[in-house]
């Protein structure tokens, strides 16, 4: 066999110098862009943190970067927003947001997990049609459903006994379509052979769901839990609509919106109030971050 034939049969696998250089340049550009985005994303948060410790006169008179030449710090802003007057005390609203966000995250998550199993594993007539109908609910603006839902809950004895129930139901309804879509895509990637092997061993649907599907779905569950919790925690429209203006029900975002005062004279308190509001979401994100990227990629590719 000639040298040309050997070359054709067994071509070299070594990458060329041009491709190696292109890959290196691409990696460096990508790293540089990611670094720039991270810096641009972090600077406002750092400025917010610094401003929250500055006196009122300094906040209203100069930018946070002036601490390098004129460092002045105080805890008065935090003392006001955490233990001040009724209009600026965020302690009650912080508790309200926790009471709203935790059930409003768990309820759609539990329902979506069970619905995803029914849509991806169980065989029943009209399954695909119902799934498409549920998925298309994402395109319906939530503003269109606010008034009908409000008319259902207003004036009922249930809301008097459970004042947070309208908020839980509203957030659950609005979060279910996306949750079912994401978890269904992930569950559809589980090999059918794994399910069939469990069924041959005598496992029923409950056993397959609890012992096979749930452990594999942890990344997707954690990813959606982060999204839903942050959406509910930062929500203002639903909180204002279904709280009825009651201070015992309104979330933290409603208090922040009203913190500037009647004439905008207290806007310096927003620095401390805003930083207090982001503490719990940061804890939730960092606690579940190892599942986050895997959950985002769940169901995005086949194979």
PDB file of C-alpha atoms in Angstrom:
ATOM      1  CA  UNK A   1       0.000   0.000   0.000  1.00  0.00           C
ATOM      2  CA  UNK A   2       1.400   3.409  -0.925  1.00  0.00           C
ATOM      3  CA  UNK A   3       2.092   6.254   1.458  1.00  0.00           C
ATOM      4  CA  UNK A   4      -0.826   8.221   0.028  1.00  0.00           C
ATOM      5  CA  UNK A   5      -3.147   5.283   0.672  1.00  0.00           C
ATOM      6  CA  UNK A   6      -1.947   4.924   4.253  1.00  0.00           C
ATOM      7  CA  UNK A   7      -2.548   8.615   4.791  1.00  0.00           C
ATOM      8  CA  UNK A   8      -6.064   8.333   3.385  1.00  0.00           C
ATOM      9  CA  UNK A   9      -6.898   5.297   5.550  1.00  0.00           C
ATOM     10  CA  UNK A  10      -5.404   6.705   8.767  1.00  0.00           C
ATOM     11  CA  UNK A  11      -5.405  10.509   8.596  1.00  0.00           C
ATOM     12  CA  UNK A  12      -3.651  12.406  11.354  1.00  0.00           C
ATOM     13  CA  UNK A  13      -5.753  13.424  14.388  1.00  0.00           C
ATOM     14  CA  UNK A  14      -3.442  16.258  15.418  1.00  0.00           C
ATOM     15  CA  UNK A  15      -5.216  19.634  15.258  1.00  0.00           C
ATOM     16  CA  UNK A  16      -3.677  22.247  13.060  1.00  0.00           C
ATOM     17  CA  UNK A  17      -1.936  25.328  14.441  1.00  0.00           C
ATOM     18  CA  UNK A  18      -4.684  27.593  13.092  1.00  0.00           C
ATOM     19  CA  UNK A  19      -7.450  25.693  14.910  1.00  0.00           C
ATOM     20  CA  UNK A  20      -5.463  25.686  18.159  1.00  0.00           C
ATOM     21  CA  UNK A  21      -4.905  29.433  17.929  1.00  0.00           C
ATOM     22  CA  UNK A  22      -8.566  30.036  17.108  1.00  0.00           C
ATOM     23  CA  UNK A  23      -9.657  27.966  20.097  1.00  0.00           C
ATOM     24  CA  UNK A  24      -7.291  29.832  22.429  1.00  0.00           C
ATOM     25  CA  UNK A  25      -8.428  33.242  21.176  1.00  0.00           C
ATOM     26  CA  UNK A  26     -12.088  32.218  21.493  1.00  0.00           C
ATOM     27  CA  UNK A  27     -11.571  31.029  25.071  1.00  0.00           C
ATOM     28  CA  UNK A  28      -9.794  34.255  26.021  1.00  0.00           C
ATOM     29  CA  UNK A  29     -12.469  36.431  24.460  1.00  0.00           C
ATOM     30  CA  UNK A  30     -15.194  34.440  26.194  1.00  0.00           C
ATOM     31  CA  UNK A  31     -13.410  34.736  29.540  1.00  0.00           C
ATOM     32  CA  UNK A  32     -12.915  38.475  29.057  1.00  0.00           C
ATOM     33  CA  UNK A  33     -16.580  39.019  28.176  1.00  0.00           C
ATOM     34  CA  UNK A  34     -17.699  36.961  31.193  1.00  0.00           C
ATOM     35  CA  UNK A  35     -15.385  38.981  33.444  1.00  0.00           C
ATOM     36  CA  UNK A  36     -16.727  42.297  32.118  1.00  0.00           C
ATOM     37  CA  UNK A  37     -20.336  41.138  32.642  1.00  0.00           C
ATOM     38  CA  UNK A  38     -19.526  39.975  36.179  1.00  0.00           C
ATOM     39  CA  UNK A  39     -17.921  43.332  37.030  1.00  0.00           C
ATOM     40  CA  UNK A  40     -20.800  45.342  35.552  1.00  0.00           C
ATOM     41  CA  UNK A  41     -23.261  43.155  37.480  1.00  0.00           C
ATOM     42  CA  UNK A  42     -21.371  43.420  40.779  1.00  0.00           C
ATOM     43  CA  UNK A  43     -20.573  47.134  40.873  1.00  0.00           C
ATOM     44  CA  UNK A  44     -24.196  48.327  41.414  1.00  0.00           C
ATOM     45  CA  UNK A  45     -24.687  45.760  44.175  1.00  0.00           C
ATOM     46  CA  UNK A  46     -21.480  46.852  45.846  1.00  0.00           C
ATOM     47  CA  UNK A  47     -22.521  50.494  45.527  1.00  0.00           C
ATOM     48  CA  UNK A  48     -25.886  49.654  47.084  1.00  0.00           C
ATOM     49  CA  UNK A  49     -24.149  47.912  49.974  1.00  0.00           C
ATOM     50  CA  UNK A  50     -21.807  50.852  50.585  1.00  0.00           C
ATOM     51  CA  UNK A  51     -24.609  53.425  50.349  1.00  0.00           C
ATOM     52  CA  UNK A  52     -26.692  51.558  52.894  1.00  0.00           C
ATOM     53  CA  UNK A  53     -24.081  52.439  55.552  1.00  0.00           C
ATOM     54  CA  UNK A  54     -23.715  56.102  54.596  1.00  0.00           C
ATOM     55  CA  UNK A  55     -25.498  58.980  56.406  1.00  0.00           C
ATOM     56  CA  UNK A  56     -28.579  60.524  54.814  1.00  0.00           C
ATOM     57  CA  UNK A  57     -26.844  63.778  53.907  1.00  0.00           C
ATOM     58  CA  UNK A  58     -23.991  61.943  52.203  1.00  0.00           C
ATOM     59  CA  UNK A  59     -26.320  59.672  50.220  1.00  0.00           C
ATOM     60  CA  UNK A  60     -28.358  62.619  48.933  1.00  0.00           C
ATOM     61  CA  UNK A  61     -25.345  64.828  48.301  1.00  0.00           C
ATOM     62  CA  UNK A  62     -22.744  62.595  46.641  1.00  0.00           C
ATOM     63  CA  UNK A  63     -22.128  59.211  45.062  1.00  0.00           C
ATOM     64  CA  UNK A  64     -21.043  56.125  46.931  1.00  0.00           C
ATOM     65  CA  UNK A  65     -17.574  56.232  45.371  1.00  0.00           C
ATOM     66  CA  UNK A  66     -16.719  59.328  47.438  1.00  0.00           C
ATOM     67  CA  UNK A  67     -16.071  57.065  50.429  1.00  0.00           C
ATOM     68  CA  UNK A  68     -12.514  56.801  49.119  1.00  0.00           C
ATOM     69  CA  UNK A  69     -11.902  60.479  49.923  1.00  0.00           C
ATOM     70  CA  UNK A  70     -14.528  61.033  52.619  1.00  0.00           C
ATOM     71  CA  UNK A  71     -15.362  57.794  54.457  1.00  0.00           C
ATOM     72  CA  UNK A  72     -18.410  58.186  56.681  1.00  0.00           C
ATOM     73  CA  UNK A  73     -20.451  55.210  57.892  1.00  0.00           C
ATOM     74  CA  UNK A  74     -23.486  54.746  60.116  1.00  0.00           C
ATOM     75  CA  UNK A  75     -26.042  52.097  61.077  1.00  0.00           C
ATOM     76  CA  UNK A  76     -28.952  54.552  61.285  1.00  0.00           C
ATOM     77  CA  UNK A  77     -30.454  53.425  57.977  1.00  0.00           C
ATOM     78  CA  UNK A  78     -30.674  49.793  59.107  1.00  0.00           C
ATOM     79  CA  UNK A  79     -31.954  50.814  62.521  1.00  0.00           C
ATOM     80  CA  UNK A  80     -34.733  52.789  60.843  1.00  0.00           C
ATOM     81  CA  UNK A  81     -35.834  50.116  58.370  1.00  0.00           C
ATOM     82  CA  UNK A  82     -35.669  47.249  60.873  1.00  0.00           C
ATOM     83  CA  UNK A  83     -36.945  48.912  64.011  1.00  0.00           C
ATOM     84  CA  UNK A  84     -38.241  52.327  63.125  1.00  0.00           C
ATOM     85  CA  UNK A  85     -41.747  53.645  62.651  1.00  0.00           C
ATOM     86  CA  UNK A  86     -44.627  51.578  61.318  1.00  0.00           C
ATOM     87  CA  UNK A  87     -44.263  52.973  57.806  1.00  0.00           C
ATOM     88  CA  UNK A  88     -40.591  52.024  57.482  1.00  0.00           C
ATOM     89  CA  UNK A  89     -40.298  48.920  59.688  1.00  0.00           C
ATOM     90  CA  UNK A  90     -39.548  46.018  57.330  1.00  0.00           C
ATOM     91  CA  UNK A  91     -39.570  43.257  59.947  1.00  0.00           C
ATOM     92  CA  UNK A  92     -43.291  42.471  59.529  1.00  0.00           C
ATOM     93  CA  UNK A  93     -43.136  42.680  55.739  1.00  0.00           C
ATOM     94  CA  UNK A  94     -40.076  40.413  55.695  1.00  0.00           C
ATOM     95  CA  UNK A  95     -42.066  37.771  57.588  1.00  0.00           C
ATOM     96  CA  UNK A  96     -44.988  38.222  55.195  1.00  0.00           C
ATOM     97  CA  UNK A  97     -42.732  37.627  52.197  1.00  0.00           C
ATOM     98  CA  UNK A  98     -41.414  34.405  53.726  1.00  0.00           C
ATOM     99  CA  UNK A  99     -44.951  33.196  54.482  1.00  0.00           C
ATOM    100  CA  UNK A 100     -45.935  33.999  50.878  1.00  0.00           C
ATOM    101  CA  UNK A 101     -42.835  32.767  49.049  1.00  0.00           C
ATOM    102  CA  UNK A 102     -42.262  29.376  50.685  1.00  0.00           C
ATOM    103  CA  UNK A 103     -45.745  27.864  50.079  1.00  0.00           C
ATOM    104  CA  UNK A 104     -45.974  29.616  46.683  1.00  0.00           C
ATOM    105  CA  UNK A 105     -42.756  27.840  45.693  1.00  0.00           C
ATOM    106  CA  UNK A 106     -43.531  24.413  47.119  1.00  0.00           C
ATOM    107  CA  UNK A 107     -47.136  24.190  45.862  1.00  0.00           C
ATOM    108  CA  UNK A 108     -46.470  24.586  42.103  1.00  0.00           C
ATOM    109  CA  UNK A 109     -43.325  22.487  42.441  1.00  0.00           C
ATOM    110  CA  UNK A 110     -45.177  19.526  43.986  1.00  0.00           C
ATOM    111  CA  UNK A 111     -48.052  19.754  41.510  1.00  0.00           C
ATOM    112  CA  UNK A 112     -45.690  20.127  38.556  1.00  0.00           C
ATOM    113  CA  UNK A 113     -43.632  17.075  39.543  1.00  0.00           C
ATOM    114  CA  UNK A 114     -46.715  14.884  39.659  1.00  0.00           C
ATOM    115  CA  UNK A 115     -48.122  16.364  36.442  1.00  0.00           C
ATOM    116  CA  UNK A 116     -44.788  15.892  34.651  1.00  0.00           C
ATOM    117  CA  UNK A 117     -44.782  12.219  35.594  1.00  0.00           C
ATOM    118  CA  UNK A 118     -48.297  11.856  34.196  1.00  0.00           C
ATOM    119  CA  UNK A 119     -47.340  13.619  30.958  1.00  0.00           C
ATOM    120  CA  UNK A 120     -44.023  11.815  30.373  1.00  0.00           C
ATOM    121  CA  UNK A 121     -44.447   8.293  31.810  1.00  0.00           C
ATOM    122  CA  UNK A 122     -48.122   7.426  31.967  1.00  0.00           C
ATOM    123  CA  UNK A 123     -49.946   6.505  28.770  1.00  0.00           C
ATOM    124  CA  UNK A 124     -53.436   7.948  28.414  1.00  0.00           C
ATOM    125  CA  UNK A 125     -55.618   9.274  25.642  1.00  0.00           C
ATOM    126  CA  UNK A 126     -55.203  12.944  24.811  1.00  0.00           C
ATOM    127  CA  UNK A 127     -51.983  13.302  26.797  1.00  0.00           C
ATOM    128  CA  UNK A 128     -50.102  15.329  24.183  1.00  0.00           C
ATOM    129  CA  UNK A 129     -53.067  17.603  23.524  1.00  0.00           C
ATOM    130  CA  UNK A 130     -53.452  18.420  27.210  1.00  0.00           C
ATOM    131  CA  UNK A 131     -49.710  19.040  27.564  1.00  0.00           C
ATOM    132  CA  UNK A 132     -49.715  21.490  24.652  1.00  0.00           C
ATOM    133  CA  UNK A 133     -52.751  23.237  26.158  1.00  0.00           C
ATOM    134  CA  UNK A 134     -50.972  23.584  29.501  1.00  0.00           C
ATOM    135  CA  UNK A 135     -47.811  24.855  27.832  1.00  0.00           C
ATOM    136  CA  UNK A 136     -49.686  27.506  25.832  1.00  0.00           C
ATOM    137  CA  UNK A 137     -50.975  28.997  29.096  1.00  0.00           C
ATOM    138  CA  UNK A 138     -47.542  30.629  29.405  1.00  0.00           C
ATOM    139  CA  UNK A 139     -48.450  33.144  26.705  1.00  0.00           C
ATOM    140  CA  UNK A 140     -51.481  34.403  28.663  1.00  0.00           C
ATOM    141  CA  UNK A 141     -50.501  37.636  30.479  1.00  0.00           C
ATOM    142  CA  UNK A 142     -51.054  37.288  34.201  1.00  0.00           C
ATOM    143  CA  UNK A 143     -52.636  40.753  34.238  1.00  0.00           C
ATOM    144  CA  UNK A 144     -55.643  39.280  32.405  1.00  0.00           C
ATOM    145  CA  UNK A 145     -56.296  36.856  35.269  1.00  0.00           C
ATOM    146  CA  UNK A 146     -55.901  39.250  38.175  1.00  0.00           C
ATOM    147  CA  UNK A 147     -59.409  40.718  38.177  1.00  0.00           C
ATOM    148  CA  UNK A 148     -61.258  37.374  37.681  1.00  0.00           C
ATOM    149  CA  UNK A 149     -59.243  35.779  40.492  1.00  0.00           C
ATOM    150  CA  UNK A 150     -59.763  38.790  42.710  1.00  0.00           C
ATOM    151  CA  UNK A 151     -63.537  38.567  42.191  1.00  0.00           C
ATOM    152  CA  UNK A 152     -63.459  34.899  43.201  1.00  0.00           C
ATOM    153  CA  UNK A 153     -61.628  35.538  46.479  1.00  0.00           C
ATOM    154  CA  UNK A 154     -63.071  38.898  47.481  1.00  0.00           C
ATOM    155  CA  UNK A 155     -65.684  38.795  50.211  1.00  0.00           C
ATOM    156  CA  UNK A 156     -65.281  35.089  51.001  1.00  0.00           C
ATOM    157  CA  UNK A 157     -64.941  33.682  54.504  1.00  0.00           C
ATOM    158  CA  UNK A 158     -61.945  31.609  53.449  1.00  0.00           C
ATOM    159  CA  UNK A 159     -59.836  34.688  52.854  1.00  0.00           C
ATOM    160  CA  UNK A 160     -60.804  36.009  56.274  1.00  0.00           C
ATOM    161  CA  UNK A 161     -59.511  32.815  57.882  1.00  0.00           C
ATOM    162  CA  UNK A 162     -56.501  32.362  55.570  1.00  0.00           C
ATOM    163  CA  UNK A 163     -55.521  35.856  54.360  1.00  0.00           C
ATOM    164  CA  UNK A 164     -52.487  34.559  52.444  1.00  0.00           C
ATOM    165  CA  UNK A 165     -54.497  31.973  50.474  1.00  0.00           C
ATOM    166  CA  UNK A 166     -55.242  34.239  47.454  1.00  0.00           C
ATOM    167  CA  UNK A 167     -51.535  34.985  47.088  1.00  0.00           C
ATOM    168  CA  UNK A 168     -50.603  31.312  47.287  1.00  0.00           C
ATOM    169  CA  UNK A 169     -53.223  30.297  44.737  1.00  0.00           C
ATOM    170  CA  UNK A 170     -52.342  33.121  42.341  1.00  0.00           C
ATOM    171  CA  UNK A 171     -48.608  32.402  42.390  1.00  0.00           C
ATOM    172  CA  UNK A 172     -49.259  28.669  42.036  1.00  0.00           C
ATOM    173  CA  UNK A 173     -51.496  29.158  39.004  1.00  0.00           C
ATOM    174  CA  UNK A 174     -49.084  31.539  37.296  1.00  0.00           C
ATOM    175  CA  UNK A 175     -46.045  29.324  37.964  1.00  0.00           C
ATOM    176  CA  UNK A 176     -47.475  25.923  36.996  1.00  0.00           C
ATOM    177  CA  UNK A 177     -47.206  26.062  33.152  1.00  0.00           C
ATOM    178  CA  UNK A 178     -43.483  26.797  33.137  1.00  0.00           C
ATOM    179  CA  UNK A 179     -42.829  24.301  35.928  1.00  0.00           C
ATOM    180  CA  UNK A 180     -44.642  21.499  34.107  1.00  0.00           C
ATOM    181  CA  UNK A 181     -42.824  22.307  30.865  1.00  0.00           C
ATOM    182  CA  UNK A 182     -39.337  22.293  32.412  1.00  0.00           C
ATOM    183  CA  UNK A 183     -39.814  19.207  34.566  1.00  0.00           C
ATOM    184  CA  UNK A 184     -41.555  17.308  31.749  1.00  0.00           C
ATOM    185  CA  UNK A 185     -38.598  17.934  29.435  1.00  0.00           C
ATOM    186  CA  UNK A 186     -36.184  16.659  32.052  1.00  0.00           C
ATOM    187  CA  UNK A 187     -38.260  13.613  32.912  1.00  0.00           C
ATOM    188  CA  UNK A 188     -38.607  12.732  29.230  1.00  0.00           C
ATOM    189  CA  UNK A 189     -34.810  12.372  29.041  1.00  0.00           C
ATOM    190  CA  UNK A 190     -34.803   9.529  31.582  1.00  0.00           C
ATOM    191  CA  UNK A 191     -34.181   6.271  29.642  1.00  0.00           C
ATOM    192  CA  UNK A 192     -37.319   4.186  29.258  1.00  0.00           C
ATOM    193  CA  UNK A 193     -35.213   1.062  29.919  1.00  0.00           C
ATOM    194  CA  UNK A 194     -34.621   2.267  33.475  1.00  0.00           C
ATOM    195  CA  UNK A 195     -38.344   2.574  34.091  1.00  0.00           C
ATOM    196  CA  UNK A 196     -39.099  -0.769  32.454  1.00  0.00           C
ATOM    197  CA  UNK A 197     -36.418  -2.474  34.563  1.00  0.00           C
ATOM    198  CA  UNK A 198     -38.032  -1.100  37.720  1.00  0.00           C
ATOM    199  CA  UNK A 199     -41.468  -2.267  36.540  1.00  0.00           C
ATOM    200  CA  UNK A 200     -40.119  -5.770  35.832  1.00  0.00           C
ATOM    201  CA  UNK A 201     -38.758  -5.895  39.385  1.00  0.00           C
ATOM    202  CA  UNK A 202     -42.278  -5.302  40.626  1.00  0.00           C
ATOM    203  CA  UNK A 203     -42.189  -1.552  41.229  1.00  0.00           C
ATOM    204  CA  UNK A 204     -45.456   0.301  40.800  1.00  0.00           C
ATOM    205  CA  UNK A 205     -45.892   3.874  39.689  1.00  0.00           C
ATOM    206  CA  UNK A 206     -45.469   5.211  43.221  1.00  0.00           C
ATOM    207  CA  UNK A 207     -42.163   3.378  43.670  1.00  0.00           C
ATOM    208  CA  UNK A 208     -40.904   4.435  40.242  1.00  0.00           C
ATOM    209  CA  UNK A 209     -41.878   8.017  40.964  1.00  0.00           C
ATOM    210  CA  UNK A 210     -40.294   8.185  44.429  1.00  0.00           C
ATOM    211  CA  UNK A 211     -37.200   6.011  44.007  1.00  0.00           C
ATOM    212  CA  UNK A 212     -36.308   6.412  40.339  1.00  0.00           C
ATOM    213  CA  UNK A 213     -37.585   9.747  39.091  1.00  0.00           C
ATOM    214  CA  UNK A 214     -37.235  12.056  42.098  1.00  0.00           C
ATOM    215  CA  UNK A 215     -33.507  11.389  42.748  1.00  0.00           C
ATOM    216  CA  UNK A 216     -32.752  12.003  39.057  1.00  0.00           C
ATOM    217  CA  UNK A 217     -34.831  15.177  38.981  1.00  0.00           C
ATOM    218  CA  UNK A 218     -33.061  17.019  41.809  1.00  0.00           C
ATOM    219  CA  UNK A 219     -31.141  19.408  39.482  1.00  0.00           C
ATOM    220  CA  UNK A 220     -34.299  20.405  37.609  1.00  0.00           C
ATOM    221  CA  UNK A 221     -36.294  20.722  40.829  1.00  0.00           C
ATOM    222  CA  UNK A 222     -33.649  22.946  42.427  1.00  0.00           C
ATOM    223  CA  UNK A 223     -33.369  25.078  39.293  1.00  0.00           C
ATOM    224  CA  UNK A 224     -37.093  25.736  39.120  1.00  0.00           C
ATOM    225  CA  UNK A 225     -37.287  26.306  42.879  1.00  0.00           C
ATOM    226  CA  UNK A 226     -34.749  29.119  42.523  1.00  0.00           C
ATOM    227  CA  UNK A 227     -36.655  30.733  39.670  1.00  0.00           C
ATOM    228  CA  UNK A 228     -40.040  30.477  41.387  1.00  0.00           C
ATOM    229  CA  UNK A 229     -38.782  31.682  44.753  1.00  0.00           C
ATOM    230  CA  UNK A 230     -37.060  34.712  43.233  1.00  0.00           C
ATOM    231  CA  UNK A 231     -40.112  35.533  41.120  1.00  0.00           C
ATOM    232  CA  UNK A 232     -42.476  35.371  44.096  1.00  0.00           C
ATOM    233  CA  UNK A 233     -40.070  37.181  46.422  1.00  0.00           C
ATOM    234  CA  UNK A 234     -39.582  40.078  43.964  1.00  0.00           C
ATOM    235  CA  UNK A 235     -43.227  40.268  42.899  1.00  0.00           C
ATOM    236  CA  UNK A 236     -45.105  43.496  43.525  1.00  0.00           C
ATOM    237  CA  UNK A 237     -48.170  43.375  41.265  1.00  0.00           C
ATOM    238  CA  UNK A 238     -49.713  40.168  42.626  1.00  0.00           C
ATOM    239  CA  UNK A 239     -48.810  41.138  46.183  1.00  0.00           C
ATOM    240  CA  UNK A 240     -50.544  44.498  45.925  1.00  0.00           C
ATOM    241  CA  UNK A 241     -53.596  43.077  44.146  1.00  0.00           C
ATOM    242  CA  UNK A 242     -54.400  40.200  46.494  1.00  0.00           C
ATOM    243  CA  UNK A 243     -53.231  41.640  49.809  1.00  0.00           C
ATOM    244  CA  UNK A 244     -56.093  44.100  49.951  1.00  0.00           C
ATOM    245  CA  UNK A 245     -53.821  46.837  51.276  1.00  0.00           C
ATOM    246  CA  UNK A 246     -53.465  45.062  54.619  1.00  0.00           C
ATOM    247  CA  UNK A 247     -50.113  45.534  56.343  1.00  0.00           C
ATOM    248  CA  UNK A 248     -50.398  42.062  57.855  1.00  0.00           C
ATOM    249  CA  UNK A 249     -50.447  40.491  54.366  1.00  0.00           C
ATOM    250  CA  UNK A 250     -48.436  42.792  52.089  1.00  0.00           C
ATOM    251  CA  UNK A 251     -45.018  41.509  50.952  1.00  0.00           C
ATOM    252  CA  UNK A 252     -41.670  43.205  51.382  1.00  0.00           C
ATOM    253  CA  UNK A 253     -41.738  44.714  47.883  1.00  0.00           C
ATOM    254  CA  UNK A 254     -44.867  46.699  48.760  1.00  0.00           C
ATOM    255  CA  UNK A 255     -43.086  48.190  51.767  1.00  0.00           C
ATOM    256  CA  UNK A 256     -40.079  49.111  49.645  1.00  0.00           C
ATOM    257  CA  UNK A 257     -42.311  50.809  47.092  1.00  0.00           C
ATOM    258  CA  UNK A 258     -43.882  52.931  49.821  1.00  0.00           C
ATOM    259  CA  UNK A 259     -40.671  53.581  51.746  1.00  0.00           C
ATOM    260  CA  UNK A 260     -39.761  56.779  49.918  1.00  0.00           C
ATOM    261  CA  UNK A 261     -42.513  58.609  51.787  1.00  0.00           C
ATOM    262  CA  UNK A 262     -45.409  60.747  50.669  1.00  0.00           C
ATOM    263  CA  UNK A 263     -43.134  63.363  49.083  1.00  0.00           C
ATOM    264  CA  UNK A 264     -40.088  61.227  48.298  1.00  0.00           C
ATOM    265  CA  UNK A 265     -38.188  62.537  51.295  1.00  0.00           C
ATOM    266  CA  UNK A 266     -37.125  59.118  52.643  1.00  0.00           C
ATOM    267  CA  UNK A 267     -35.622  57.582  49.535  1.00  0.00           C
ATOM    268  CA  UNK A 268     -32.254  57.251  51.275  1.00  0.00           C
ATOM    269  CA  UNK A 269     -33.772  54.366  53.278  1.00  0.00           C
ATOM    270  CA  UNK A 270     -34.187  52.362  50.081  1.00  0.00           C
ATOM    271  CA  UNK A 271     -30.475  51.487  50.108  1.00  0.00           C
ATOM    272  CA  UNK A 272     -30.730  49.620  53.398  1.00  0.00           C
ATOM    273  CA  UNK A 273     -34.193  48.254  52.635  1.00  0.00           C
ATOM    274  CA  UNK A 274     -33.187  46.942  49.221  1.00  0.00           C
ATOM    275  CA  UNK A 275     -30.117  45.232  50.618  1.00  0.00           C
ATOM    276  CA  UNK A 276     -32.197  43.590  53.360  1.00  0.00           C
ATOM    277  CA  UNK A 277     -34.587  42.300  50.699  1.00  0.00           C
ATOM    278  CA  UNK A 278     -31.852  40.556  48.684  1.00  0.00           C
ATOM    279  CA  UNK A 279     -30.250  38.678  51.590  1.00  0.00           C
ATOM    280  CA  UNK A 280     -32.627  35.705  51.635  1.00  0.00           C
ATOM    281  CA  UNK A 281     -32.657  35.237  47.824  1.00  0.00           C
ATOM    282  CA  UNK A 282     -28.856  35.175  47.899  1.00  0.00           C
ATOM    283  CA  UNK A 283     -28.915  32.488  50.591  1.00  0.00           C
ATOM    284  CA  UNK A 284     -31.373  30.400  48.552  1.00  0.00           C
ATOM    285  CA  UNK A 285     -29.349  30.781  45.369  1.00  0.00           C
ATOM    286  CA  UNK A 286     -25.993  29.846  46.907  1.00  0.00           C
ATOM    287  CA  UNK A 287     -27.547  26.919  48.751  1.00  0.00           C
ATOM    288  CA  UNK A 288     -28.863  25.443  45.477  1.00  0.00           C
ATOM    289  CA  UNK A 289     -26.291  26.752  43.012  1.00  0.00           C
ATOM    290  CA  UNK A 290     -24.604  23.381  42.440  1.00  0.00           C
ATOM    291  CA  UNK A 291     -27.852  22.149  40.912  1.00  0.00           C
ATOM    292  CA  UNK A 292     -28.557  25.360  39.035  1.00  0.00           C
ATOM    293  CA  UNK A 293     -26.515  24.914  35.846  1.00  0.00           C
ATOM    294  CA  UNK A 294     -27.421  21.242  35.525  1.00  0.00           C
ATOM    295  CA  UNK A 295     -31.066  22.121  35.963  1.00  0.00           C
ATOM    296  CA  UNK A 296     -30.892  24.824  33.303  1.00  0.00           C
ATOM    297  CA  UNK A 297     -29.496  22.333  30.804  1.00  0.00           C
ATOM    298  CA  UNK A 298     -32.045  19.650  31.706  1.00  0.00           C
ATOM    299  CA  UNK A 299     -34.018  18.590  28.681  1.00  0.00           C
ATOM    300  CA  UNK A 300     -32.210  20.993  26.363  1.00  0.00           C
ATOM    301  CA  UNK A 301     -30.451  18.292  24.347  1.00  0.00           C
ATOM    302  CA  UNK A 302     -31.251  14.757  23.355  1.00  0.00           C
ATOM    303  CA  UNK A 303     -29.027  11.783  23.929  1.00  0.00           C
TER     304      UNK A 303
END
